[in-house]
Amino acid sequence: MSEKEPTAPRSGERITIREVAQDAGVSVAAVSKVLRDAYGVSDALRAKVRASMEKLSYRPRASARGMRGRTYTIGLIFPDLRNPFFADIYSGVNAALERTQYQAMQGINTTSGALNMTSSALIEAMIDRQMDGLVIIGPNMETQVLTDLGARLPLVVIGQHDRGGDAFDTVNNDDQLGARLVVRYLMGNGYRKIAMLSLSPSNSSIIQQREIGYRLEMMELGAGDAINIVRASQVVRDVQVTVRRLLSGPDRPDAIFCWTDLMAFEAISVATEMGLSIPEDVAIVGYDNTMFCDLAQNSLASVDQSGELLGLQAARMLVERIDGRVTAEHFMVPPRIVARASAGPRQPQD
Amino acid sequence: MSEKEPTAPRSGERITIREVAQDAGVSVAAVSKVLRDAYGVSDALRAKVRASMEKLSYRPRASARGMRGRTYTIGLIFPDLRNPFFADIYSGVNAALERTQYQAMQGINTTSGALNMTSSALIEAMIDRQMDGLVIIGPNMETQVLTDLGARLPLVVIGQHDRGGDAFDTVNNDDQLGARLVVRYLMGNGYRKIAMLSLSPSNSSIIQQREIGYRLEMMELGAGDAINIVRASQVVRDVQVTVRRLLSGPDRPDAIFCWTDLMAFEAISVATEMGLSIPEDVAIVGYDNTMFCDLAQNSLASVDQSGELLGLQAARMLVERIDGRVTAEHFMVPPRIVARASAGPRQPQD
DNA sequence: CTGAAAGCGCTTACAG
DNA sequence: CTGAAAGCGCTTACAG
């Protein structure tokens, strides 16, 4: 294999800062300052340089900038791509960066199995590529790992309640409240034996918060005896088996509060296959309020956690950190129940 | 705003090629050659350098490499993030790159509206960041734009049948055959008045190929008089209105062949809301065979176009181009019908 | 407020 | 097969 360099076409094809400086009749350093909106540039000089940049359609190269300064690129790490909820977060991030020089680049942990391994490999790849900062969504790692990472570069975490001193910011939906709202909503509609289909392994703080909220609200509303948490991994087959077992038992729940809309859709599917009616035989509630909840065949009641707002806020906070903030900030969005037929008012039993 | 540089922590913290060279007792150039697997390095030297890299846990910085050579980063551009089909393509790309030094970075065109504007802005952002090559999925742009782009950097396009000389490679599902298979399948199950719910605006070659396949097969199977193509944009409301109109007309179709699973789910929703049974009143077929087709509430028959294979192949071809190939290659995957209840055998009519 | 020079961490001819 | 030196396109002290 030859060592040709077809990647970069004829060199000199791309305009550099040097040519802009020459065209504007100023120094290279002056152009650099205009580029970075740095102080110490007169309006006249700025105008001249801007005009030359426009005229030559100059675009700075991120990798050259990254050699000493910033790349104006931030990395987004998603836990998976199949949940349309993440698209909402992504739009929020993009909206926040729209009028800045920053650009978001995504990486996704698709490989199942050794999740920690995969995500740390991806994180290192992002650091190798000089990301100015990282937004990690729904991390499946120890808080200590995030703390260490936050010491290396600006970091904002979405979906992680445990804090790491000043090492990173967090942006969350109030998961404990979200779970409480679900229990209240279901109780209000006449359901009492409410089971929770949670996620395993359950080491994430989001999972813990939702389980706590569920337990507390069940107890406070006098249904402590009906508390029933079952767990499944995200794998489809595992969800199906778990739901089927739950619905086949002698003491079938009235309602299932599912970890995610995706799990709830599977629950609807299994219940349907078992010949059960929703919500007459069993009510189903999801989390995320994804676009598929509205489909008539799902009509899934769900908790809206404003993904777009989460993304927007995370991106803003990250840029602040890149700009020098060193103390942690934490942002929490209130969740909201969106009622739909899958958990509608219970008919009087015969 | 001060000009501090919190992005890069204490400098010197990261190991450089120079320190590796020193540790191994060789020149910097030698280390670079080992890094690039370039020729002209003895096994002994290679082993020494590898050991030092390991010992110091050295990792090359992509932006420094990009200054003269490659960044070992390829850009993936998706038309949207809400379709789980793209997750399949992504896994394929990742699988292909797994044992290479390359890393994929994603960008997504979320902003609706001026689609061309958005995607070209994203493409420029990727070029600014020195991507070694680009994979563009389902581009909404003129072939000429792709041809120009292919002249600037290695390019593979997924979902584009029009070719651009040697400027870029294409990877496709055989969309014309896919559409034919759907018509054959539906006819075989007793449906004849088969409408096609296509995408507007219909300037993409994929759309054209599917429409051609649909028309030809309808004619060849003697149902030319029943040809009926309606179009909707991806916007949910538009799909709903279009499907409702189609199903309310005086001459209701027996079956609807939908542009995408996502559209098919909407079609199922609308039909359900109208009190129609599927497939008794109207059969529905989708395209992409996404994970949601299997849910009992959808049971959506669909065309599988092997997203993972498309992604795998595209990534391989892109790496070949980066390595110097200058002639175009074109790869086509055969589609496959996955039968499900939404288009099951038609019951004899009363 | 402005500019000349050094340097970021690699790769690339080129000389030995 | 190996290495010393130049250079990629920016930013950053530093001097004026």
GROMACS .gro file of N, CA and C in nm, chain A residues 152-268:
model
  351
  152ARG      N    1  -0.988   1.609   3.340
  152ARG     CA    2  -0.910   1.615   3.216
  152ARG      C    3  -0.965   1.714   3.115
  153LEU      N    4  -1.097   1.728   3.113
  153LEU     CA    5  -1.156   1.824   3.018
  153LEU      C    6  -1.296   1.862   3.064
  154PRO      N    7  -1.348   1.973   3.011
  154PRO     CA    8  -1.482   2.018   3.049
  154PRO      C    9  -1.585   1.908   3.022
  155LEU      N   10  -1.672   1.887   3.118
  155LEU     CA   11  -1.764   1.773   3.111
  155LEU      C   12  -1.900   1.808   3.168
  156VAL      N   13  -2.003   1.773   3.094
  156VAL     CA   14  -2.141   1.784   3.143
  156VAL      C   15  -2.205   1.647   3.125
  157VAL      N   16  -2.275   1.602   3.227
  157VAL     CA   17  -2.337   1.471   3.221
  157VAL      C   18  -2.488   1.486   3.228
  158ILE      N   19  -2.557   1.424   3.135
  158ILE     CA   20  -2.703   1.422   3.138
  158ILE      C   21  -2.747   1.286   3.190
  159GLY      N   22  -2.831   1.285   3.292
  159GLY     CA   23  -2.881   1.158   3.341
  159GLY      C   24  -2.787   1.094   3.441
  160GLN      N   25  -2.756   1.167   3.544
  160GLN     CA   26  -2.664   1.118   3.648
  160GLN      C   27  -2.684   1.211   3.767
  161HIS      N   28  -2.741   1.157   3.874
  161HIS     CA   29  -2.771   1.243   3.988
  161HIS      C   30  -2.654   1.259   4.084
  162ASP      N   31  -2.566   1.160   4.087
  162ASP     CA   32  -2.452   1.171   4.177
  162ASP      C   33  -2.358   1.277   4.125
  163ARG      N   34  -2.309   1.358   4.216
  163ARG     CA   35  -2.222   1.467   4.175
  163ARG      C   36  -2.077   1.433   4.200
  164GLY      N   37  -1.989   1.504   4.134
  164GLY     CA   38  -1.846   1.474   4.149
  164GLY      C   39  -1.771   1.600   4.186
  165GLY      N   40  -1.813   1.662   4.297
  165GLY     CA   41  -1.747   1.785   4.339
  165GLY      C   42  -1.760   1.888   4.229
  166ASP      N   43  -1.650   1.954   4.196
  166ASP     CA   44  -1.655   2.053   4.089
  166ASP      C   45  -1.612   1.995   3.954
  167ALA      N   46  -1.594   1.864   3.950
  167ALA     CA   47  -1.537   1.804   3.830
  167ALA      C   48  -1.628   1.808   3.707
  168PHE      N   49  -1.759   1.801   3.729
  168PHE     CA   50  -1.850   1.804   3.613
  168PHE      C   51  -1.986   1.861   3.653
  169ASP      N   52  -2.057   1.910   3.552
  169ASP     CA   53  -2.193   1.960   3.572
  169ASP      C   54  -2.291   1.846   3.546
  170THR      N   55  -2.410   1.859   3.600
  170THR     CA   56  -2.513   1.760   3.568
  170THR      C   57  -2.640   1.830   3.519
  171VAL      N   58  -2.709   1.762   3.432
  171VAL     CA   59  -2.837   1.810   3.381
  171VAL      C   60  -2.932   1.691   3.390
  172ASN      N   61  -3.040   1.711   3.463
  172ASN     CA   62  -3.129   1.599   3.487
  172ASN      C   63  -3.274   1.637   3.483
  173ASN      N   64  -3.353   1.535   3.460
  173ASN     CA   65  -3.494   1.540   3.487
  173ASN      C   66  -3.506   1.494   3.633
  174ASP      N   67  -3.606   1.542   3.704
  174ASP     CA   68  -3.624   1.499   3.843
  174ASP      C   69  -3.687   1.360   3.842
  175ASP      N   70  -3.602   1.260   3.838
  175ASP     CA   71  -3.651   1.123   3.821
  175ASP      C   72  -3.733   1.073   3.938
  176GLN      N   73  -3.697   1.118   4.057
  176GLN     CA   74  -3.774   1.073   4.173
  176GLN      C   75  -3.917   1.125   4.163
  177LEU      N   76  -3.927   1.253   4.128
  177LEU     CA   77  -4.059   1.313   4.112
  177LEU      C   78  -4.135   1.247   3.997
  178GLY      N   79  -4.064   1.218   3.888
  178GLY     CA   80  -4.129   1.154   3.773
  178GLY      C   81  -4.196   1.024   3.814
  179ALA      N   82  -4.125   0.943   3.890
  179ALA     CA   83  -4.181   0.816   3.935
  179ALA      C   84  -4.302   0.839   4.027
  180ARG      N   85  -4.289   0.939   4.113
  180ARG     CA   86  -4.402   0.971   4.202
  180ARG      C   87  -4.525   1.011   4.120
  181LEU      N   88  -4.503   1.092   4.018
  181LEU     CA   89  -4.615   1.137   3.936
  181LEU      C   90  -4.687   1.020   3.869
  182VAL      N   91  -4.609   0.921   3.827
  182VAL     CA   92  -4.668   0.804   3.763
  182VAL      C   93  -4.758   0.730   3.862
  183VAL      N   94  -4.706   0.709   3.982
  183VAL     CA   95  -4.784   0.637   4.083
  183VAL      C   96  -4.912   0.716   4.115
  184ARG      N   97  -4.898   0.846   4.134
  184ARG     CA   98  -5.015   0.929   4.164
  184ARG      C   99  -5.119   0.923   4.053
  185TYR      N  100  -5.069   0.933   3.931
  185TYR     CA  101  -5.157   0.931   3.814
  185TYR      C  102  -5.234   0.798   3.807
  186LEU      N  103  -5.161   0.690   3.824
  186LEU     CA  104  -5.224   0.558   3.815
  186LEU      C  105  -5.324   0.538   3.928
  187MET      N  106  -5.285   0.575   4.049
  187MET     CA  107  -5.375   0.562   4.164
  187MET      C  108  -5.501   0.644   4.139
  188GLY      N  109  -5.480   0.764   4.091
  188GLY     CA  110  -5.594   0.853   4.063
  188GLY      C  111  -5.691   0.794   3.962
  189ASN      N  112  -5.638   0.711   3.875
  189ASN     CA  113  -5.724   0.649   3.774
  189ASN      C  114  -5.775   0.512   3.817
  190GLY      N  115  -5.753   0.478   3.945
  190GLY     CA  116  -5.815   0.357   3.998
  190GLY      C  117  -5.727   0.234   4.002
  191TYR      N  118  -5.598   0.248   3.973
  191TYR     CA  119  -5.509   0.132   3.978
  191TYR      C  120  -5.438   0.131   4.113
  192ARG      N  121  -5.412   0.014   4.164
  192ARG     CA  122  -5.346   0.006   4.294
  192ARG      C  123  -5.226  -0.089   4.293
  193LYS      N  124  -5.243  -0.204   4.231
  193LYS     CA  125  -5.132  -0.299   4.225
  193LYS      C  126  -5.039  -0.260   4.110
  194ILE      N  127  -4.957  -0.162   4.140
  194ILE     CA  128  -4.871  -0.106   4.036
  194ILE      C  129  -4.732  -0.167   4.046
  195ALA      N  130  -4.692  -0.238   3.942
  195ALA     CA  131  -4.556  -0.295   3.940
  195ALA      C  132  -4.464  -0.200   3.865
  196MET      N  133  -4.336  -0.207   3.897
  196MET     CA  134  -4.240  -0.125   3.825
  196MET      C  135  -4.145  -0.216   3.748
  197LEU      N  136  -4.136  -0.192   3.618
  197LEU     CA  137  -4.041  -0.265   3.535
  197LEU      C  138  -3.918  -0.177   3.519
  198SER      N  139  -3.815  -0.211   3.593
  198SER     CA  140  -3.695  -0.127   3.599
  198SER      C  141  -3.583  -0.188   3.515
  199LEU      N  142  -3.470  -0.121   3.517
  199LEU     CA  143  -3.358  -0.164   3.433
  199LEU      C  144  -3.251  -0.234   3.516
  200SER      N  145  -3.195  -0.340   3.461
  200SER     CA  146  -3.083  -0.404   3.528
  200SER      C  147  -2.962  -0.401   3.436
  201PRO      N  148  -2.841  -0.391   3.483
  201PRO     CA  149  -2.807  -0.373   3.624
  201PRO      C  150  -2.844  -0.232   3.669
  202SER      N  151  -2.882  -0.220   3.793
  202SER     CA  152  -2.942  -0.096   3.840
  202SER      C  153  -2.844  -0.010   3.918
  203ASN      N  154  -2.723   0.005   3.866
  203ASN     CA  155  -2.625   0.085   3.939
  203ASN      C  156  -2.632   0.234   3.904
  204SER      N  157  -2.718   0.269   3.807
  204SER     CA  158  -2.721   0.411   3.771
  204SER      C  159  -2.808   0.488   3.870
  205SER      N  160  -2.771   0.613   3.892
  205SER     CA  161  -2.843   0.693   3.989
  205SER      C  162  -2.982   0.730   3.940
  206ILE      N  163  -3.002   0.732   3.810
  206ILE     CA  164  -3.136   0.760   3.759
  206ILE      C  165  -3.229   0.647   3.797
  207ILE      N  166  -3.182   0.526   3.776
  207ILE     CA  167  -3.264   0.410   3.809
  207ILE      C  168  -3.298   0.413   3.957
  208GLN      N  169  -3.195   0.437   4.036
  208GLN     CA  170  -3.218   0.443   4.181
  208GLN      C  171  -3.321   0.548   4.219
  209GLN      N  172  -3.307   0.667   4.159
  209GLN     CA  173  -3.401   0.774   4.192
  209GLN      C  174  -3.544   0.737   4.156
  210ARG      N  175  -3.562   0.675   4.042
  210ARG     CA  176  -3.698   0.639   4.003
  210ARG      C  177  -3.753   0.531   4.094
  211GLU      N  178  -3.668   0.437   4.131
  211GLU     CA  179  -3.715   0.330   4.221
  211GLU      C  180  -3.752   0.388   4.358
  212ILE      N  181  -3.671   0.481   4.404
  212ILE     CA  182  -3.701   0.545   4.533
  212ILE      C  183  -3.834   0.619   4.525
  213GLY      N  184  -3.851   0.697   4.419
  213GLY     CA  185  -3.975   0.773   4.402
  213GLY      C  186  -4.096   0.680   4.400
  214TYR      N  187  -4.080   0.572   4.328
  214TYR     CA  188  -4.190   0.474   4.319
  214TYR      C  189  -4.224   0.417   4.456
  215ARG      N  190  -4.122   0.372   4.528
  215ARG     CA  191  -4.143   0.314   4.661
  215ARG      C  192  -4.209   0.413   4.756
  216LEU      N  193  -4.151   0.533   4.762
  216LEU     CA  194  -4.202   0.632   4.857
  216LEU      C  195  -4.348   0.666   4.829
  217GLU      N  196  -4.377   0.689   4.701
  217GLU     CA  197  -4.514   0.731   4.668
  217GLU      C  198  -4.613   0.617   4.694
  218MET      N  199  -4.571   0.495   4.663
  218MET     CA  200  -4.658   0.380   4.691
  218MET      C  201  -4.689   0.374   4.840
  219MET      N  202  -4.585   0.393   4.921
  219MET     CA  203  -4.606   0.387   5.066
  219MET      C  204  -4.693   0.502   5.113
  220GLU      N  205  -4.662   0.620   5.065
  220GLU     CA  206  -4.737   0.736   5.112
  220GLU      C  207  -4.883   0.729   5.072
  221LEU      N  208  -4.911   0.662   4.961
  221LEU     CA  209  -5.051   0.652   4.918
  221LEU      C  210  -5.115   0.523   4.970
  222GLY      N  211  -5.048   0.459   5.064
  222GLY     CA  212  -5.108   0.343   5.128
  222GLY      C  213  -5.106   0.214   5.048
  223ALA      N  214  -5.014   0.203   4.954
  223ALA     CA  215  -5.007   0.080   4.875
  223ALA      C  216  -4.871   0.013   4.890
  224GLY      N  217  -4.810   0.035   5.006
  224GLY     CA  218  -4.677  -0.020   5.031
  224GLY      C  219  -4.673  -0.171   5.014
  225ASP      N  220  -4.781  -0.238   5.044
  225ASP     CA  221  -4.785  -0.384   5.031
  225ASP      C  222  -4.782  -0.429   4.885
  226ALA      N  223  -4.815  -0.339   4.795
  226ALA     CA  224  -4.820  -0.377   4.653
  226ALA      C  225  -4.690  -0.346   4.578
  227ILE      N  226  -4.592  -0.293   4.650
  227ILE     CA  227  -4.465  -0.259   4.586
  227ILE      C  228  -4.405  -0.384   4.522
  228ASN      N  229  -4.369  -0.372   4.395
  228ASN     CA  230  -4.315  -0.486   4.322
  228ASN      C  231  -4.225  -0.436   4.209
  229ILE      N  232  -4.095  -0.451   4.230
  229ILE     CA  233  -4.001  -0.406   4.127
  229ILE      C  234  -3.940  -0.527   4.058
  230VAL      N  235  -3.954  -0.534   3.927
  230VAL     CA  236  -3.885  -0.638   3.851
  230VAL      C  237  -3.790  -0.566   3.757
  231ARG      N  238  -3.685  -0.636   3.717
  231ARG     CA  239  -3.585  -0.570   3.633
  231ARG      C  240  -3.552  -0.652   3.510
  232ALA      N  241  -3.525  -0.581   3.402
  232ALA     CA  242  -3.482  -0.647   3.278
  232ALA      C  243  -3.374  -0.561   3.214
  233SER      N  244  -3.290  -0.623   3.134
  233SER     CA  245  -3.191  -0.547   3.058
  233SER      C  246  -3.263  -0.485   2.938
  234GLN      N  247  -3.192  -0.408   2.859
  234GLN     CA  248  -3.253  -0.344   2.742
  234GLN      C  249  -3.278  -0.445   2.628
  235VAL      N  250  -3.221  -0.563   2.642
  235VAL     CA  251  -3.235  -0.661   2.534
  235VAL      C  252  -3.382  -0.703   2.519
  236VAL      N  253  -3.430  -0.698   2.397
  236VAL     CA  254  -3.572  -0.723   2.370
  236VAL      C  255  -3.622  -0.853   2.432
  237ARG      N  256  -3.549  -0.959   2.407
  237ARG     CA  257  -3.590  -1.091   2.456
  237ARG      C  258  -3.605  -1.091   2.609
  238ASP      N  259  -3.514  -1.026   2.675
  238ASP     CA  260  -3.515  -1.021   2.821
  238ASP      C  261  -3.639  -0.945   2.871
  239VAL      N  262  -3.670  -0.836   2.804
  239VAL     CA  263  -3.788  -0.759   2.841
  239VAL      C  264  -3.914  -0.844   2.823
  240GLN      N  265  -3.921  -0.913   2.710
  240GLN     CA  266  -4.039  -0.995   2.683
  240GLN      C  267  -4.060  -1.102   2.789
  241VAL      N  268  -3.952  -1.172   2.820
  241VAL     CA  269  -3.962  -1.280   2.919
  241VAL      C  270  -4.006  -1.224   3.054
  242THR      N  271  -3.947  -1.111   3.092
  242THR     CA  272  -3.979  -1.053   3.221
  242THR      C  273  -4.124  -1.008   3.229
  243VAL      N  274  -4.171  -0.943   3.124
  243VAL     CA  275  -4.309  -0.895   3.124
  243VAL      C  276  -4.406  -1.014   3.126
  244ARG      N  277  -4.374  -1.115   3.047
  244ARG     CA  278  -4.462  -1.232   3.042
  244ARG      C  279  -4.472  -1.299   3.179
  245ARG      N  280  -4.358  -1.309   3.244
  245ARG     CA  281  -4.359  -1.370   3.377
  245ARG      C  282  -4.444  -1.286   3.472
  246LEU      N  283  -4.424  -1.156   3.463
  246LEU     CA  284  -4.498  -1.065   3.551
  246LEU      C  285  -4.648  -1.077   3.530
  247LEU      N  286  -4.688  -1.090   3.404
  247LEU     CA  287  -4.831  -1.092   3.373
  247LEU      C  288  -4.893  -1.231   3.387
  248SER      N  289  -4.808  -1.335   3.399
  248SER     CA  290  -4.861  -1.471   3.410
  248SER      C  291  -4.876  -1.515   3.554
  249GLY      N  292  -4.814  -1.443   3.645
  249GLY     CA  293  -4.813  -1.483   3.785
  249GLY      C  294  -4.954  -1.488   3.843
  250PRO      N  295  -4.965  -1.544   3.961
  250PRO     CA  296  -5.095  -1.559   4.027
  250PRO      C  297  -5.151  -1.422   4.070
  251ASP      N  298  -5.060  -1.328   4.091
  251ASP     CA  299  -5.104  -1.201   4.148
  251ASP      C  300  -5.076  -1.090   4.048
  252ARG      N  301  -5.140  -1.097   3.935
  252ARG     CA  302  -5.112  -1.005   3.825
  252ARG      C  303  -5.132  -0.859   3.866
  253PRO      N  304  -5.036  -0.774   3.833
  253PRO     CA  305  -5.052  -0.632   3.865
  253PRO      C  306  -5.162  -0.567   3.781
  254ASP      N  307  -5.217  -0.458   3.835
  254ASP     CA  308  -5.315  -0.378   3.761
  254ASP      C  309  -5.248  -0.292   3.656
  255ALA      N  310  -5.123  -0.258   3.686
  255ALA     CA  311  -5.055  -0.159   3.603
  255ALA      C  312  -4.905  -0.183   3.607
  256ILE      N  313  -4.837  -0.147   3.497
  256ILE     CA  314  -4.691  -0.156   3.494
  256ILE      C  315  -4.633  -0.020   3.458
  257PHE      N  316  -4.542   0.025   3.542
  257PHE     CA  317  -4.470   0.149   3.518
  257PHE      C  318  -4.336   0.108   3.458
  258CYS      N  319  -4.315   0.142   3.331
  258CYS     CA  320  -4.196   0.092   3.260
  258CYS      C  321  -4.081   0.193   3.259
  259TRP      N  322  -3.963   0.140   3.260
  259TRP     CA  323  -3.840   0.219   3.263
  259TRP      C  324  -3.831   0.320   3.149
  260THR      N  325  -3.878   0.280   3.031
  260THR     CA  326  -3.864   0.360   2.910
  260THR      C  327  -3.982   0.331   2.818
  261ASP      N  328  -4.012   0.424   2.731
  261ASP     CA  329  -4.117   0.397   2.632
  261ASP      C  330  -4.086   0.269   2.555
  262LEU      N  331  -3.960   0.251   2.519
  262LEU     CA  332  -3.924   0.133   2.440
  262LEU      C  333  -3.963   0.005   2.513
  263MET      N  334  -3.938   0.002   2.644
  263MET     CA  335  -3.980  -0.115   2.722
  263MET      C  336  -4.132  -0.123   2.727
  264ALA      N  337  -4.196  -0.008   2.739
  264ALA     CA  338  -4.343  -0.007   2.746
  264ALA      C  339  -4.405  -0.061   2.617
  265PHE      N  340  -4.344  -0.029   2.504
  265PHE     CA  341  -4.398  -0.081   2.377
  265PHE      C  342  -4.388  -0.234   2.376
  266GLU      N  343  -4.279  -0.285   2.427
  266GLU     CA  344  -4.263  -0.430   2.437
  266GLU      C  345  -4.369  -0.487   2.531
  267ALA      N  346  -4.393  -0.416   2.640
  267ALA     CA  347  -4.493  -0.463   2.736
  267ALA      C  348  -4.631  -0.468   2.671
  268ILE      N  349  -4.663  -0.365   2.594
  268ILE     CA  350  -4.791  -0.364   2.523
  268ILE      C  351  -4.799  -0.484   2.429
   0.00000   0.00000   0.00000
